[in-house]
Tab-separated table of C-alpha atoms in Angstrom:
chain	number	residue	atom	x	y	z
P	18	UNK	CA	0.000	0.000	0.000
P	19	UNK	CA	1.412	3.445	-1.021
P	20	UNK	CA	1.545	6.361	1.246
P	21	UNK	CA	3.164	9.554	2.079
P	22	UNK	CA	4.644	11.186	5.597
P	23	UNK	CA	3.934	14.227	6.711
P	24	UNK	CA	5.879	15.129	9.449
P	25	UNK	CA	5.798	17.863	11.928
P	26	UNK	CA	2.653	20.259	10.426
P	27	UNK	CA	2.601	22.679	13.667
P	28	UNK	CA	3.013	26.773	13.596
P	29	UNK	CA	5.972	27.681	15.520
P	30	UNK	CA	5.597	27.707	19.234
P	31	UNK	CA	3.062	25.125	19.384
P	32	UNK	CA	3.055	22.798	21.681
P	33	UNK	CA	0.439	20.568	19.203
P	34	UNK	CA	2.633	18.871	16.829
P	35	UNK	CA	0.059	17.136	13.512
P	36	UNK	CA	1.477	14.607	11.809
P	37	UNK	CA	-0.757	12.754	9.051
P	38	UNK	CA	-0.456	9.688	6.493
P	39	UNK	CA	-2.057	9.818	3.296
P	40	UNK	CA	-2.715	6.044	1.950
P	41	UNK	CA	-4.171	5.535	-1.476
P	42	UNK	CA	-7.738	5.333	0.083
P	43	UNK	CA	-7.823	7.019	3.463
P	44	UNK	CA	-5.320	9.056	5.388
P	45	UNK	CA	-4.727	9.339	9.581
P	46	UNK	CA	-4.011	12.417	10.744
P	47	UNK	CA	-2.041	12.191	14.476
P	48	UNK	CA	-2.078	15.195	16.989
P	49	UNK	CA	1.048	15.123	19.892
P	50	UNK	CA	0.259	17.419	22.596
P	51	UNK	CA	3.159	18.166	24.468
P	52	UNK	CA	3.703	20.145	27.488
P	53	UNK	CA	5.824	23.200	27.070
P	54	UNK	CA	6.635	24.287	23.849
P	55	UNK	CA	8.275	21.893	21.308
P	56	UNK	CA	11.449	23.249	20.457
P	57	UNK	CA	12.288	23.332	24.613
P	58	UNK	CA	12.811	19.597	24.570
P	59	UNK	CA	9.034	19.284	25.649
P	60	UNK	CA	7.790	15.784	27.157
P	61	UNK	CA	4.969	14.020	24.991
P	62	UNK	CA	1.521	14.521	26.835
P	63	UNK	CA	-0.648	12.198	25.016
P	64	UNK	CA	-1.455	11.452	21.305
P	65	UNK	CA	-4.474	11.357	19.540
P	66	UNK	CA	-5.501	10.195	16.575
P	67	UNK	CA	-8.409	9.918	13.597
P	68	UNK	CA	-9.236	8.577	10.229
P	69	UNK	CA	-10.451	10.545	7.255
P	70	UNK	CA	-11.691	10.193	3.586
P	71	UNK	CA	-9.392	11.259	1.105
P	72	UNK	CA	-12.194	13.993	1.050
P	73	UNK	CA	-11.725	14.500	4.325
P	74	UNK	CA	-14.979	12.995	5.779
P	75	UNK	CA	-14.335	11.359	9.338
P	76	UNK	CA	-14.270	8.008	9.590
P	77	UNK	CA	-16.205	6.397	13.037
P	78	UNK	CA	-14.187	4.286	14.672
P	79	UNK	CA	-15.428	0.188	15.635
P	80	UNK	CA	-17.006	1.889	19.416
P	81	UNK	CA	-18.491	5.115	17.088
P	82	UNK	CA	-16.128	7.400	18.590
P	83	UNK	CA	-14.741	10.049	15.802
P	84	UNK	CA	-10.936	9.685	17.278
P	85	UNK	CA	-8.703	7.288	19.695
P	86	UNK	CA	-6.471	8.329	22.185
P	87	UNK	CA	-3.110	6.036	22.503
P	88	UNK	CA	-2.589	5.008	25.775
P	89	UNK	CA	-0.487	2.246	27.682
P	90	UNK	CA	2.059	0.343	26.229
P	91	UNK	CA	0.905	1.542	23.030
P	92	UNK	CA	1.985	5.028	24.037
P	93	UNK	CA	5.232	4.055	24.827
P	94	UNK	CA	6.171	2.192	21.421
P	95	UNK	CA	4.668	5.286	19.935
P	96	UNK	CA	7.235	7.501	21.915
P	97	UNK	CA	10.042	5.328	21.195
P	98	UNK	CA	8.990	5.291	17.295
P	99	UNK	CA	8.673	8.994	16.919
P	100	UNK	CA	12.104	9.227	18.832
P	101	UNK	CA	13.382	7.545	16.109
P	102	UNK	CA	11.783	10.061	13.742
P	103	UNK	CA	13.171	13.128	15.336
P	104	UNK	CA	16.391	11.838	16.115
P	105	UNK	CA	19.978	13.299	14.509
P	106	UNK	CA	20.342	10.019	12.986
P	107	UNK	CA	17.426	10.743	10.672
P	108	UNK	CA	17.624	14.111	10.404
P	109	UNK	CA	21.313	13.489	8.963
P	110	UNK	CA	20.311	10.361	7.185
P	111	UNK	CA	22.686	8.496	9.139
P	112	UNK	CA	20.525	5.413	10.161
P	113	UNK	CA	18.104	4.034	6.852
P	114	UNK	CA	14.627	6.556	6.827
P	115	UNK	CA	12.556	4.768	4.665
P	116	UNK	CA	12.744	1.282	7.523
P	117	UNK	CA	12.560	4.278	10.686
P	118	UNK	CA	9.153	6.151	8.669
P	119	UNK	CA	8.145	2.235	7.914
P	120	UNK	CA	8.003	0.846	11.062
P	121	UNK	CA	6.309	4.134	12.255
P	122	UNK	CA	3.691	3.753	9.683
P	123	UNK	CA	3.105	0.099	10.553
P	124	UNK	CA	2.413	0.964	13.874
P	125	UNK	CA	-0.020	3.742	13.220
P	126	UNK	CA	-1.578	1.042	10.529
P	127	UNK	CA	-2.133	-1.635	13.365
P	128	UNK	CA	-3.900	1.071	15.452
P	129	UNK	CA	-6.445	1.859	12.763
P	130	UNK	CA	-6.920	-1.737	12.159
P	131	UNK	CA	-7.644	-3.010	15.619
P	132	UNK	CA	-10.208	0.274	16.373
P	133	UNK	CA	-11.467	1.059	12.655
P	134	UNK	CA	-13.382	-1.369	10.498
P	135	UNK	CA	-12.481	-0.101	6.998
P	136	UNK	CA	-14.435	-0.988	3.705
């Protein structure tokens, strides 16, 4: 399945960070809240995230709910992969980006699939 990162959609300051995944039939968008602003070395607050139509019509999730919020040890693989993706290693392409933004998407993917029944 094709798709395309987009990393780090915020306006300066923020301390709400959007990321969002566009596949060829739906895309997730992913909202970090952080506390304190971003570029401060902020901690990760909690993540939420939703499903949308390419024409950006939300998609209900299994429980009807328009959006999930990561929690548990879901939370903490999803720290440890966007780590990953904001590290110096990746910035410099020292360590290979298209397995870090893989295993990133894969994760987000098994998060839709376990909450989102998709046609």
């Amino acid at each position: 399945m094709n798709y395309t990162l987009e990393l780090n959609t915020q306006d300066p300051g923020s301390n709400i960070v959007f990321n969002n995944i566009v596949f060829d039939a739906f895309k997730v968008n992913i909202v970090e809240r952080h506390t304190g602003s971003v570029r401060s070395r902020s901690k990760l607050n909690h993540v939420l995230f939703k499903v949308r139509t390419l024409d950006n019509n939300l998609i209900q999730t299994k429980d009807g709910n328009g959006r999930i919020k990561i929690k548990g040890e879901d939370f903490e693989m999803y720290q440890k992969a966007i780590q990953v993706l904001s590290s110096y290693e990746y910035k410099n392409k020292l360590i290979n980006r298209k397995e870090a933004e893989e295993n990133y998407v894969h994760f987000i993917l098994r998060l839709v699939i376990l909450n989102y029944t998709l046609n």
